[in-house]
PDB file of C-alpha atoms and ligand atoms in Angstrom:
ATOM      1  CA  MET C   1      89.484 116.687 -72.302  1.00  0.00           C
ATOM      2  CA  ARG C   2      92.634 116.321 -70.194  1.00  0.00           C
ATOM      3  CA  ARG C   3      94.630 115.685 -73.326  1.00  0.00           C
ATOM      4  CA  VAL C   4      93.367 118.753 -75.116  1.00  0.00           C
ATOM      5  CA  VAL C   5      93.874 121.122 -72.165  1.00  0.00           C
ATOM      6  CA  ARG C   6      97.293 119.803 -71.167  1.00  0.00           C
ATOM      7  CA  GLU C   7      99.827 122.576 -70.539  1.00  0.00           C
ATOM      8  CA  THR C   8     103.095 120.666 -70.432  1.00  0.00           C
ATOM      9  CA  ARG C   9     104.428 117.923 -72.639  1.00  0.00           C
ATOM     10  CA  VAL C  10     107.830 116.311 -72.495  1.00  0.00           C
ATOM     11  CA  HIS C  11     109.354 115.594 -75.894  1.00  0.00           C
ATOM     12  CA  ALA C  12     112.104 113.116 -76.632  1.00  0.00           C
ATOM     13  CA  ALA C  13     114.286 115.868 -78.088  1.00  0.00           C
ATOM     14  CA  GLN C  14     114.284 117.573 -74.676  1.00  0.00           C
ATOM     15  CA  LEU C  15     115.970 114.600 -73.022  1.00  0.00           C
ATOM     16  CA  VAL C  16     119.739 114.333 -72.767  1.00  0.00           C
ATOM     17  CA  LEU C  17     121.388 111.114 -71.608  1.00  0.00           C
ATOM     18  CA  PRO C  18     124.429 111.273 -69.297  1.00  0.00           C
ATOM     19  CA  MET C  19     126.750 108.296 -69.936  1.00  0.00           C
ATOM     20  CA  PHE C  20     129.860 106.980 -68.204  1.00  0.00           C
ATOM     21  CA  VAL C  21     132.766 105.339 -69.983  1.00  0.00           C
ATOM     22  CA  HIS C  22     135.903 103.655 -68.689  1.00  0.00           C
ATOM     23  CA  ALA C  23     138.901 102.247 -70.484  1.00  0.00           C
ATOM     24  CA  GLY C  24     138.354  98.534 -69.791  1.00  0.00           C
ATOM     25  CA  PRO C  25     136.970  96.019 -72.288  1.00  0.00           C
ATOM     26  CA  GLU C  26     133.845  95.157 -70.247  1.00  0.00           C
ATOM     27  CA  PRO C  27     131.090  97.416 -68.889  1.00  0.00           C
ATOM     28  CA  ARG C  28     130.899  97.676 -65.097  1.00  0.00           C
ATOM     29  CA  PRO C  29     127.654  98.049 -63.169  1.00  0.00           C
ATOM     30  CA  ILE C  30     127.189 100.974 -60.757  1.00  0.00           C
ATOM     31  CA  GLY C  31     125.692  99.578 -57.558  1.00  0.00           C
ATOM     32  CA  SER C  32     123.834 102.689 -56.446  1.00  0.00           C
ATOM     33  CA  MET C  33     122.446 103.334 -59.924  1.00  0.00           C
ATOM     34  CA  PRO C  34     120.793 100.103 -61.065  1.00  0.00           C
ATOM     35  CA  GLY C  35     120.442 100.131 -64.847  1.00  0.00           C
ATOM     36  CA  VAL C  36     123.331 102.580 -65.332  1.00  0.00           C
ATOM     37  CA  GLN C  37     126.860 101.407 -66.057  1.00  0.00           C
ATOM     38  CA  GLN C  38     130.398 102.441 -66.702  1.00  0.00           C
ATOM     39  CA  HIS C  39     130.466 101.555 -70.358  1.00  0.00           C
ATOM     40  CA  SER C  40     133.320 100.174 -72.348  1.00  0.00           C
ATOM     41  CA  ILE C  41     133.803 102.094 -75.574  1.00  0.00           C
ATOM     42  CA  GLY C  42     132.026  99.249 -77.370  1.00  0.00           C
ATOM     43  CA  THR C  43     128.894  99.257 -75.219  1.00  0.00           C
ATOM     44  CA  LEU C  44     128.949 103.071 -75.141  1.00  0.00           C
ATOM     45  CA  ARG C  45     128.662 103.173 -78.925  1.00  0.00           C
ATOM     46  CA  ARG C  46     125.738 100.770 -78.870  1.00  0.00           C
ATOM     47  CA  ALA C  47     123.969 102.651 -76.069  1.00  0.00           C
ATOM     48  CA  ALA C  48     124.462 105.930 -77.928  1.00  0.00           C
ATOM     49  CA  VAL C  49     122.848 104.441 -81.022  1.00  0.00           C
ATOM     50  CA  GLU C  50     119.953 103.166 -78.924  1.00  0.00           C
ATOM     51  CA  ALA C  51     119.505 106.625 -77.403  1.00  0.00           C
ATOM     52  CA  ALA C  52     119.579 108.269 -80.823  1.00  0.00           C
ATOM     53  CA  GLU C  53     117.064 105.789 -82.181  1.00  0.00           C
ATOM     54  CA  ALA C  54     114.771 106.513 -79.257  1.00  0.00           C
ATOM     55  CA  GLY C  55     114.924 110.179 -80.290  1.00  0.00           C
ATOM     56  CA  VAL C  56     116.842 111.804 -77.426  1.00  0.00           C
ATOM     57  CA  GLY C  57     118.221 115.267 -78.104  1.00  0.00           C
ATOM     58  CA  GLY C  58     121.722 114.598 -76.890  1.00  0.00           C
ATOM     59  CA  VAL C  59     124.187 112.657 -74.790  1.00  0.00           C
ATOM     60  CA  MET C  60     126.595 113.948 -72.134  1.00  0.00           C
ATOM     61  CA  LEU C  61     129.779 111.922 -71.721  1.00  0.00           C
ATOM     62  CA  PHE C  62     131.748 111.397 -68.504  1.00  0.00           C
ATOM     63  CA  GLY C  63     135.099 109.607 -68.487  1.00  0.00           C
ATOM     64  CA  VAL C  64     136.429 107.313 -65.777  1.00  0.00           C
ATOM     65  CA  PRO C  65     140.196 107.273 -66.287  1.00  0.00           C
ATOM     66  CA  ALA C  66     142.544 104.435 -65.341  1.00  0.00           C
ATOM     67  CA  ARG C  67     145.187 106.817 -64.000  1.00  0.00           C
ATOM     68  CA  ARG C  68     144.769 110.025 -62.041  1.00  0.00           C
ATOM     69  CA  ASP C  69     147.181 112.730 -60.979  1.00  0.00           C
ATOM     70  CA  ALA C  70     147.238 116.173 -59.374  1.00  0.00           C
ATOM     71  CA  THR C  71     146.392 118.143 -62.514  1.00  0.00           C
ATOM     72  CA  GLY C  72     144.227 115.585 -64.292  1.00  0.00           C
ATOM     73  CA  THR C  73     146.629 115.022 -67.179  1.00  0.00           C
ATOM     74  CA  GLU C  74     144.420 112.453 -68.866  1.00  0.00           C
ATOM     75  CA  ALA C  75     141.686 115.055 -69.391  1.00  0.00           C
ATOM     76  CA  THR C  76     143.752 116.825 -72.032  1.00  0.00           C
ATOM     77  CA  ASP C  77     145.362 113.745 -73.576  1.00  0.00           C
ATOM     78  CA  PRO C  78     143.809 113.038 -76.989  1.00  0.00           C
ATOM     79  CA  ASP C  79     144.199 109.350 -76.121  1.00  0.00           C
ATOM     80  CA  GLY C  80     142.524 109.806 -72.730  1.00  0.00           C
ATOM     81  CA  ILE C  81     139.363 107.786 -72.231  1.00  0.00           C
ATOM     82  CA  LEU C  82     136.900 110.655 -72.494  1.00  0.00           C
ATOM     83  CA  ASN C  83     138.416 112.088 -75.663  1.00  0.00           C
ATOM     84  CA  ARG C  84     138.642 108.692 -77.335  1.00  0.00           C
ATOM     85  CA  ALA C  85     135.071 107.866 -76.355  1.00  0.00           C
ATOM     86  CA  THR C  86     133.857 111.229 -77.655  1.00  0.00           C
ATOM     87  CA  ALA C  87     135.373 110.595 -81.075  1.00  0.00           C
ATOM     88  CA  ALA C  88     133.773 107.135 -81.130  1.00  0.00           C
ATOM     89  CA  VAL C  89     130.324 108.443 -80.209  1.00  0.00           C
ATOM     90  CA  VAL C  90     130.552 111.339 -82.666  1.00  0.00           C
ATOM     91  CA  ALA C  91     131.430 108.892 -85.423  1.00  0.00           C
ATOM     92  CA  GLU C  92     128.406 106.800 -84.487  1.00  0.00           C
ATOM     93  CA  VAL C  93     125.642 109.349 -83.789  1.00  0.00           C
ATOM     94  CA  GLY C  94     127.179 112.790 -84.265  1.00  0.00           C
ATOM     95  CA  ASP C  95     124.804 113.636 -87.098  1.00  0.00           C
ATOM     96  CA  ALA C  96     121.709 112.630 -85.148  1.00  0.00           C
ATOM     97  CA  VAL C  97     122.168 113.998 -81.625  1.00  0.00           C
ATOM     98  CA  VAL C  98     124.149 116.632 -79.759  1.00  0.00           C
ATOM     99  CA  VAL C  99     127.286 114.983 -78.402  1.00  0.00           C
ATOM    100  CA  SER C 100     128.480 116.857 -75.343  1.00  0.00           C
ATOM    101  CA  THR C 101     131.197 116.244 -72.792  1.00  0.00           C
ATOM    102  CA  ASP C 102     131.696 116.986 -69.114  1.00  0.00           C
ATOM    103  CA  LEU C 103     134.393 119.610 -68.832  1.00  0.00           C
ATOM    104  CA  CYS C 104     135.652 119.241 -65.281  1.00  0.00           C
ATOM    105  CA  LEU C 105     138.739 117.850 -63.616  1.00  0.00           C
ATOM    106  CA  ASP C 106     137.165 115.877 -60.775  1.00  0.00           C
ATOM    107  CA  GLU C 107     137.102 112.562 -62.604  1.00  0.00           C
ATOM    108  CA  PHE C 108     140.756 112.961 -63.560  1.00  0.00           C
ATOM    109  CA  THR C 109     142.444 114.261 -60.411  1.00  0.00           C
ATOM    110  CA  ASP C 110     143.847 112.011 -57.686  1.00  0.00           C
ATOM    111  CA  HIS C 111     142.355 114.306 -55.021  1.00  0.00           C
ATOM    112  CA  GLY C 112     138.925 114.345 -56.670  1.00  0.00           C
ATOM    113  CA  HIS C 113     138.437 118.107 -56.728  1.00  0.00           C
ATOM    114  CA  CYS C 114     137.057 119.918 -59.764  1.00  0.00           C
ATOM    115  CA  GLY C 115     140.210 121.997 -60.020  1.00  0.00           C
ATOM    116  CA  VAL C 116     143.926 121.949 -59.327  1.00  0.00           C
ATOM    117  CA  LEU C 117     145.141 122.706 -55.807  1.00  0.00           C
ATOM    118  CA  ASP C 118     147.494 125.398 -54.497  1.00  0.00           C
ATOM    119  CA  ASP C 119     150.334 124.744 -52.045  1.00  0.00           C
ATOM    120  CA  ALA C 120     147.940 124.928 -49.123  1.00  0.00           C
ATOM    121  CA  GLY C 121     145.701 122.262 -50.665  1.00  0.00           C
ATOM    122  CA  ARG C 122     142.937 124.688 -51.629  1.00  0.00           C
ATOM    123  CA  VAL C 123     141.299 124.686 -55.043  1.00  0.00           C
ATOM    124  CA  ASP C 124     143.139 127.287 -57.132  1.00  0.00           C
ATOM    125  CA  ASN C 125     140.422 128.947 -59.220  1.00  0.00           C
ATOM    126  CA  ASP C 126     142.578 130.752 -61.770  1.00  0.00           C
ATOM    127  CA  ALA C 127     145.123 127.967 -62.282  1.00  0.00           C
ATOM    128  CA  THR C 128     142.136 125.691 -62.919  1.00  0.00           C
ATOM    129  CA  LEU C 129     140.846 128.000 -65.663  1.00  0.00           C
ATOM    130  CA  GLU C 130     144.032 127.321 -67.624  1.00  0.00           C
ATOM    131  CA  ARG C 131     143.408 123.580 -67.411  1.00  0.00           C
ATOM    132  CA  TYR C 132     139.777 124.077 -68.461  1.00  0.00           C
ATOM    133  CA  ALA C 133     140.894 126.062 -71.505  1.00  0.00           C
ATOM    134  CA  GLU C 134     143.206 123.203 -72.518  1.00  0.00           C
ATOM    135  CA  MET C 135     140.471 120.683 -71.878  1.00  0.00           C
ATOM    136  CA  ALA C 136     138.044 122.653 -74.023  1.00  0.00           C
ATOM    137  CA  LEU C 137     140.382 122.464 -76.997  1.00  0.00           C
ATOM    138  CA  ALA C 138     141.001 118.745 -76.492  1.00  0.00           C
ATOM    139  CA  GLN C 139     137.259 118.058 -76.295  1.00  0.00           C
ATOM    140  CA  ALA C 140     136.516 120.220 -79.329  1.00  0.00           C
ATOM    141  CA  GLU C 141     139.229 118.348 -81.202  1.00  0.00           C
ATOM    142  CA  ALA C 142     137.594 115.048 -80.204  1.00  0.00           C
ATOM    143  CA  GLY C 143     134.324 116.252 -81.711  1.00  0.00           C
ATOM    144  CA  SER C 144     132.257 117.474 -78.755  1.00  0.00           C
ATOM    145  CA  VAL C 145     129.896 120.234 -79.880  1.00  0.00           C
ATOM    146  CA  LEU C 146     128.660 121.331 -76.454  1.00  0.00           C
ATOM    147  CA  LEU C 147     131.021 121.579 -73.493  1.00  0.00           C
ATOM    148  CA  GLY C 148     129.453 120.929 -70.090  1.00  0.00           C
ATOM    149  CA  LEU C 149     131.198 123.318 -67.723  1.00  0.00           C
ATOM    150  CA  SER C 150     130.395 121.658 -64.421  1.00  0.00           C
ATOM    151  CA  GLY C 151     133.353 122.740 -62.291  1.00  0.00           C
ATOM    152  CA  MET C 152     131.863 125.920 -60.794  1.00  0.00           C
ATOM    153  CA  MET C 153     135.088 127.922 -61.078  1.00  0.00           C
ATOM    154  CA  ASP C 154     134.546 131.673 -61.346  1.00  0.00           C
ATOM    155  CA  GLY C 155     135.192 132.876 -64.878  1.00  0.00           C
ATOM    156  CA  GLN C 156     135.158 129.400 -66.423  1.00  0.00           C
ATOM    157  CA  VAL C 157     132.738 130.276 -69.220  1.00  0.00           C
ATOM    158  CA  ALA C 158     134.769 133.287 -70.367  1.00  0.00           C
ATOM    159  CA  ALA C 159     138.044 131.354 -70.142  1.00  0.00           C
ATOM    160  CA  VAL C 160     136.713 128.485 -72.238  1.00  0.00           C
ATOM    161  CA  ARG C 161     134.946 130.763 -74.720  1.00  0.00           C
ATOM    162  CA  ASP C 162     138.111 132.800 -75.251  1.00  0.00           C
ATOM    163  CA  ALA C 163     140.224 129.690 -75.771  1.00  0.00           C
ATOM    164  CA  LEU C 164     137.748 128.236 -78.260  1.00  0.00           C
ATOM    165  CA  ASP C 165     137.399 131.454 -80.211  1.00  0.00           C
ATOM    166  CA  ALA C 166     141.161 132.017 -80.320  1.00  0.00           C
ATOM    167  CA  ALA C 167     141.512 128.546 -81.830  1.00  0.00           C
ATOM    168  CA  GLY C 168     138.827 129.292 -84.407  1.00  0.00           C
ATOM    169  CA  ARG C 169     136.340 126.946 -82.727  1.00  0.00           C
ATOM    170  CA  THR C 170     133.371 129.303 -82.782  1.00  0.00           C
ATOM    171  CA  ASP C 171     131.336 126.232 -83.782  1.00  0.00           C
ATOM    172  CA  VAL C 172     131.582 124.714 -80.288  1.00  0.00           C
ATOM    173  CA  ALA C 173     128.973 125.808 -77.735  1.00  0.00           C
ATOM    174  CA  THR C 174     129.044 126.010 -73.944  1.00  0.00           C
ATOM    175  CA  LEU C 175     126.600 124.631 -71.413  1.00  0.00           C
ATOM    176  CA  ALA C 176     127.272 126.376 -68.109  1.00  0.00           C
ATOM    177  CA  TYR C 177     126.344 124.575 -64.924  1.00  0.00           C
ATOM    178  CA  ALA C 178     125.379 127.953 -63.561  1.00  0.00           C
ATOM    179  CA  ALA C 179     123.288 127.223 -60.497  1.00  0.00           C
ATOM    180  CA  LYS C 180     125.011 124.087 -59.287  1.00  0.00           C
ATOM    181  CA  TYR C 181     124.431 123.375 -55.634  1.00  0.00           C
ATOM    182  CA  ALA C 182     126.712 121.557 -53.179  1.00  0.00           C
ATOM    183  CA  SER C 183     124.272 118.681 -53.011  1.00  0.00           C
ATOM    184  CA  ALA C 184     124.041 115.354 -51.215  1.00  0.00           C
ATOM    185  CA  TYR C 185     122.125 114.131 -54.251  1.00  0.00           C
ATOM    186  CA  TYR C 186     125.390 113.651 -56.160  1.00  0.00           C
ATOM    187  CA  GLY C 187     126.248 110.693 -53.906  1.00  0.00           C
ATOM    188  CA  PRO C 188     125.731 107.867 -56.422  1.00  0.00           C
ATOM    189  CA  PHE C 189     127.611 109.823 -59.126  1.00  0.00           C
ATOM    190  CA  ARG C 190     130.698 109.752 -56.971  1.00  0.00           C
ATOM    191  CA  GLU C 191     130.549 105.955 -57.130  1.00  0.00           C
ATOM    192  CA  ALA C 192     129.803 106.112 -60.851  1.00  0.00           C
ATOM    193  CA  VAL C 193     133.086 107.900 -61.595  1.00  0.00           C
ATOM    194  CA  ASP C 194     135.148 106.260 -58.795  1.00  0.00           C
ATOM    195  CA  SER C 195     135.553 109.700 -57.247  1.00  0.00           C
ATOM    196  CA  GLN C 196     138.646 110.162 -55.078  1.00  0.00           C
ATOM    197  CA  LEU C 197     137.107 113.084 -53.205  1.00  0.00           C
ATOM    198  CA  THR C 198     137.343 113.308 -49.447  1.00  0.00           C
ATOM    199  CA  GLY C 199     135.548 116.270 -47.944  1.00  0.00           C
ATOM    200  CA  ASP C 200     133.175 118.351 -50.017  1.00  0.00           C
ATOM    201  CA  ARG C 201     132.900 121.027 -52.704  1.00  0.00           C
ATOM    202  CA  ARG C 202     131.431 123.790 -50.582  1.00  0.00           C
ATOM    203  CA  THR C 203     134.136 126.293 -51.491  1.00  0.00           C
ATOM    204  CA  TYR C 204     132.939 126.351 -55.111  1.00  0.00           C
ATOM    205  CA  GLN C 205     129.414 124.918 -55.295  1.00  0.00           C
ATOM    206  CA  LEU C 206     126.379 126.859 -54.084  1.00  0.00           C
ATOM    207  CA  ASP C 207     124.706 126.731 -50.695  1.00  0.00           C
ATOM    208  CA  PRO C 208     121.336 124.937 -51.067  1.00  0.00           C
ATOM    209  CA  ALA C 209     119.784 127.751 -49.040  1.00  0.00           C
ATOM    210  CA  ASN C 210     120.544 130.407 -51.673  1.00  0.00           C
ATOM    211  CA  ALA C 211     118.212 131.007 -54.613  1.00  0.00           C
ATOM    212  CA  ARG C 212     119.240 134.582 -55.408  1.00  0.00           C
ATOM    213  CA  GLU C 213     122.844 133.483 -55.678  1.00  0.00           C
ATOM    214  CA  GLY C 214     121.829 130.859 -58.252  1.00  0.00           C
ATOM    215  CA  LEU C 215     120.184 133.562 -60.343  1.00  0.00           C
ATOM    216  CA  ARG C 216     123.294 135.702 -60.104  1.00  0.00           C
ATOM    217  CA  GLU C 217     125.522 132.823 -61.195  1.00  0.00           C
ATOM    218  CA  ALA C 218     123.279 132.225 -64.205  1.00  0.00           C
ATOM    219  CA  ALA C 219     123.362 135.925 -65.160  1.00  0.00           C
ATOM    220  CA  LEU C 220     127.160 136.021 -64.865  1.00  0.00           C
ATOM    221  CA  ASP C 221     127.516 132.934 -67.062  1.00  0.00           C
ATOM    222  CA  VAL C 222     125.288 134.501 -69.712  1.00  0.00           C
ATOM    223  CA  GLU C 223     127.432 137.641 -69.611  1.00  0.00           C
ATOM    224  CA  GLU C 224     130.519 135.481 -70.094  1.00  0.00           C
ATOM    225  CA  GLY C 225     128.971 133.959 -73.209  1.00  0.00           C
ATOM    226  CA  ALA C 226     127.220 130.771 -72.087  1.00  0.00           C
ATOM    227  CA  ASP C 227     124.943 129.335 -74.776  1.00  0.00           C
ATOM    228  CA  VAL C 228     122.882 127.334 -72.281  1.00  0.00           C
ATOM    229  CA  VAL C 229     122.651 127.601 -68.495  1.00  0.00           C
ATOM    230  CA  MET C 230     121.860 124.745 -66.157  1.00  0.00           C
ATOM    231  CA  VAL C 231     120.204 124.304 -62.780  1.00  0.00           C
ATOM    232  CA  LYS C 232     121.335 121.254 -60.810  1.00  0.00           C
ATOM    233  CA  PRO C 233     120.000 119.161 -59.090  1.00  0.00           C
ATOM    234  CA  ALA C 234     116.508 119.434 -60.553  1.00  0.00           C
ATOM    235  CA  LEU C 235     113.611 118.314 -58.361  1.00  0.00           C
ATOM    236  CA  PRO C 236     114.823 119.846 -55.067  1.00  0.00           C
ATOM    237  CA  TYR C 237     115.503 123.147 -56.901  1.00  0.00           C
ATOM    238  CA  LEU C 238     112.365 123.699 -58.992  1.00  0.00           C
ATOM    239  CA  ASP C 239     111.949 127.176 -57.517  1.00  0.00           C
ATOM    240  CA  VAL C 240     115.431 128.165 -58.665  1.00  0.00           C
ATOM    241  CA  LEU C 241     114.747 126.610 -62.057  1.00  0.00           C
ATOM    242  CA  ARG C 242     111.535 128.604 -62.452  1.00  0.00           C
ATOM    243  CA  GLN C 243     113.261 131.854 -61.549  1.00  0.00           C
ATOM    244  CA  VAL C 244     116.192 131.253 -63.880  1.00  0.00           C
ATOM    245  CA  ALA C 245     113.809 130.250 -66.687  1.00  0.00           C
ATOM    246  CA  ASP C 246     111.816 133.461 -66.188  1.00  0.00           C
ATOM    247  CA  SER C 247     114.871 135.679 -66.474  1.00  0.00           C
ATOM    248  CA  SER C 248     117.308 133.859 -68.763  1.00  0.00           C
ATOM    249  CA  PRO C 249     117.831 135.059 -72.339  1.00  0.00           C
ATOM    250  CA  VAL C 250     119.365 131.671 -73.248  1.00  0.00           C
ATOM    251  CA  PRO C 251     117.968 128.119 -72.974  1.00  0.00           C
ATOM    252  CA  VAL C 252     117.780 126.700 -69.457  1.00  0.00           C
ATOM    253  CA  TRP C 253     118.445 123.045 -68.796  1.00  0.00           C
ATOM    254  CA  ALA C 254     118.106 121.036 -65.616  1.00  0.00           C
ATOM    255  CA  TYR C 255     120.047 117.993 -64.425  1.00  0.00           C
ATOM    256  CA  GLN C 256     118.028 115.258 -62.753  1.00  0.00           C
ATOM    257  CA  VAL C 257     121.017 113.923 -60.850  1.00  0.00           C
ATOM    258  CA  SER C 258     122.183 110.517 -59.694  1.00  0.00           C
ATOM    259  CA  GLY C 259     120.554 110.786 -56.259  1.00  0.00           C
ATOM    260  CA  GLU C 260     117.196 111.642 -57.788  1.00  0.00           C
ATOM    261  CA  TYR C 261     117.573 108.554 -59.974  1.00  0.00           C
ATOM    262  CA  ALA C 262     118.722 106.296 -57.140  1.00  0.00           C
ATOM    263  CA  MET C 263     115.945 107.300 -54.714  1.00  0.00           C
ATOM    264  CA  LEU C 264     113.220 106.541 -57.169  1.00  0.00           C
ATOM    265  CA  GLU C 265     114.758 103.306 -58.443  1.00  0.00           C
ATOM    266  CA  ALA C 266     115.274 102.093 -54.869  1.00  0.00           C
ATOM    267  CA  ALA C 267     111.696 102.832 -53.851  1.00  0.00           C
ATOM    268  CA  ALA C 268     110.415 101.199 -57.020  1.00  0.00           C
ATOM    269  CA  ALA C 269     112.568  98.109 -56.439  1.00  0.00           C
ATOM    270  CA  HIS C 270     110.824  97.710 -53.082  1.00  0.00           C
ATOM    271  CA  GLY C 271     107.436  98.110 -54.694  1.00  0.00           C
ATOM    272  CA  TRP C 272     106.917 101.313 -52.726  1.00  0.00           C
ATOM    273  CA  ILE C 273     106.251 103.587 -55.671  1.00  0.00           C
ATOM    274  CA  ALA C 274     104.844 103.198 -59.193  1.00  0.00           C
ATOM    275  CA  ARG C 275     108.100 103.461 -61.138  1.00  0.00           C
ATOM    276  CA  GLU C 276     107.091 104.685 -64.606  1.00  0.00           C
ATOM    277  CA  ALA C 277     104.405 107.059 -63.325  1.00  0.00           C
ATOM    278  CA  ALA C 278     106.793 108.582 -60.800  1.00  0.00           C
ATOM    279  CA  ILE C 279     109.500 109.052 -63.442  1.00  0.00           C
ATOM    280  CA  ALA C 280     107.034 110.709 -65.828  1.00  0.00           C
ATOM    281  CA  GLU C 281     105.719 112.964 -63.063  1.00  0.00           C
ATOM    282  CA  ALA C 282     109.212 114.057 -62.027  1.00  0.00           C
ATOM    283  CA  LEU C 283     110.200 114.869 -65.621  1.00  0.00           C
ATOM    284  CA  THR C 284     106.937 116.680 -66.299  1.00  0.00           C
ATOM    285  CA  SER C 285     107.476 118.762 -63.155  1.00  0.00           C
ATOM    286  CA  ILE C 286     110.975 119.741 -64.243  1.00  0.00           C
ATOM    287  CA  VAL C 287     109.741 120.820 -67.683  1.00  0.00           C
ATOM    288  CA  ARG C 288     106.718 122.566 -66.129  1.00  0.00           C
ATOM    289  CA  ALA C 289     109.121 124.527 -63.900  1.00  0.00           C
ATOM    290  CA  GLY C 290     110.818 125.898 -67.007  1.00  0.00           C
ATOM    291  CA  ALA C 291     113.498 123.483 -68.199  1.00  0.00           C
ATOM    292  CA  ASP C 292     113.956 123.542 -71.973  1.00  0.00           C
ATOM    293  CA  ALA C 293     115.814 120.229 -71.716  1.00  0.00           C
ATOM    294  CA  VAL C 294     116.615 117.752 -68.964  1.00  0.00           C
ATOM    295  CA  LEU C 295     119.679 115.617 -68.374  1.00  0.00           C
ATOM    296  CA  THR C 296     118.292 112.345 -67.091  1.00  0.00           C
ATOM    297  CA  TYR C 297     119.583 108.796 -66.736  1.00  0.00           C
ATOM    298  CA  TRP C 298     116.143 107.666 -67.922  1.00  0.00           C
ATOM    299  CA  ALA C 299     116.424 109.558 -71.223  1.00  0.00           C
ATOM    300  CA  THR C 300     116.460 106.542 -73.552  1.00  0.00           C
ATOM    301  CA  GLU C 301     113.744 104.649 -71.722  1.00  0.00           C
ATOM    302  CA  VAL C 302     111.426 107.620 -71.475  1.00  0.00           C
ATOM    303  CA  ALA C 303     112.082 108.849 -75.028  1.00  0.00           C
ATOM    304  CA  ALA C 304     111.259 105.399 -76.372  1.00  0.00           C
ATOM    305  CA  THR C 305     107.963 105.183 -74.490  1.00  0.00           C
ATOM    306  CA  LEU C 306     106.730 108.773 -74.772  1.00  0.00           C
ATOM    307  CA  GLU C 307     103.202 108.885 -76.019  1.00  0.00           C
ATOM    308  CA  ASP C 308     100.560 111.525 -76.099  1.00  0.00           C
ATOM    309  CA  ARG C 309      98.989 110.533 -72.793  1.00  0.00           C
TER     310      ARG C 309
HETATM  311  C1  PBG H 401     131.344 117.224 -61.786  1.00  0.00           C
HETATM  312  C2  PBG H 401     129.964 116.666 -61.869  1.00  0.00           C
HETATM  313  C3  PBG H 401     129.239 116.064 -60.832  1.00  0.00           C
HETATM  314  C4  PBG H 401     128.018 115.686 -61.385  1.00  0.00           C
HETATM  315  C5  PBG H 401     128.036 116.052 -62.728  1.00  0.00           C
HETATM  316  N1  PBG H 401     129.234 116.677 -62.990  1.00  0.00           N
HETATM  317  C6  PBG H 401     129.642 115.720 -59.467  1.00  0.00           C
HETATM  318  C7  PBG H 401     129.887 116.763 -58.455  1.00  0.00           C
HETATM  319  O1  PBG H 401     129.818 117.969 -58.706  1.00  0.00           O
HETATM  320  O2  PBG H 401     130.209 116.367 -57.334  1.00  0.00           O
HETATM  321  C8  PBG H 401     126.905 115.006 -60.646  1.00  0.00           C
HETATM  322  C9  PBG H 401     125.895 114.334 -61.515  1.00  0.00           C
HETATM  323  C10 PBG H 401     124.981 113.419 -60.793  1.00  0.00           C
HETATM  324  O3  PBG H 401     124.984 113.331 -59.553  1.00  0.00           O
HETATM  325  O4  PBG H 401     124.213 112.728 -61.477  1.00  0.00           O
HETATM  326  N2  PBG H 401     132.138 116.723 -62.840  1.00  0.00           N
END
């Protein structure tokens, strides 16, 4: 009876796996995210194949560069780690899953901010848009088909869309991190990408107290041409997710972030929570709240074990 009256089901195709890659020959573990690693290009390829075989809908790639500078030069270098890794993953699984890339400067800058800085050391929104436009073309060239605009600069969707269209890349889509909150739940991610950030991102990410503002950001991104909008983090923002899902004319995705992963894995490691049941419940809740797809570090594991419970 429960099976036949069930309202929400999570499908493998709705799961998108975020993956980290660095330039070294060996993968490196991420202490605060047990089970997640900074891949080498070799292990990244294998993990992408595993994800595709499990049936995930896509992968989202993050690069951890060996060198960083003020403007994040490596982000737009075709030989930079993220662009090389993208080409490798596209060659491996590009026909089977959506290969997308994080389009943001924070991994590549020596100050760790998502944009370039002005003379006073503040994030310069409009100068950053120029870098994002260049990055979009480099990522499209590498084979990414969905650009993850996670930097929260005003006008970033329009800037990237214009640059892509002007270059004839109407085939590349944009995923706008529309309602992205200045969240403590990104803590483990900062370790995952060796973030150089001191301070915080409160001048460009949203105040956790504001739901209406998240809706407005999503509407603006749609106006600018976003193909998908995102709410992030997921579980602490299910109300925002529901409201965006109710009003968005484009697909709405949610990002179950590093801190959500770490909390649950840590509790499970202590035997304080039933790991698989808690993961399934969290993902079901995110889909129930309106997510059409979910970025989750458990994507491969869950996709491989999904059954009609
Ligand atoms: C920015 C970016 C961040 C995450 C995804 N893209 C970090 C931030 O905004 O500080 C966080 C993802 C996670 O915590 O799992 N490039």
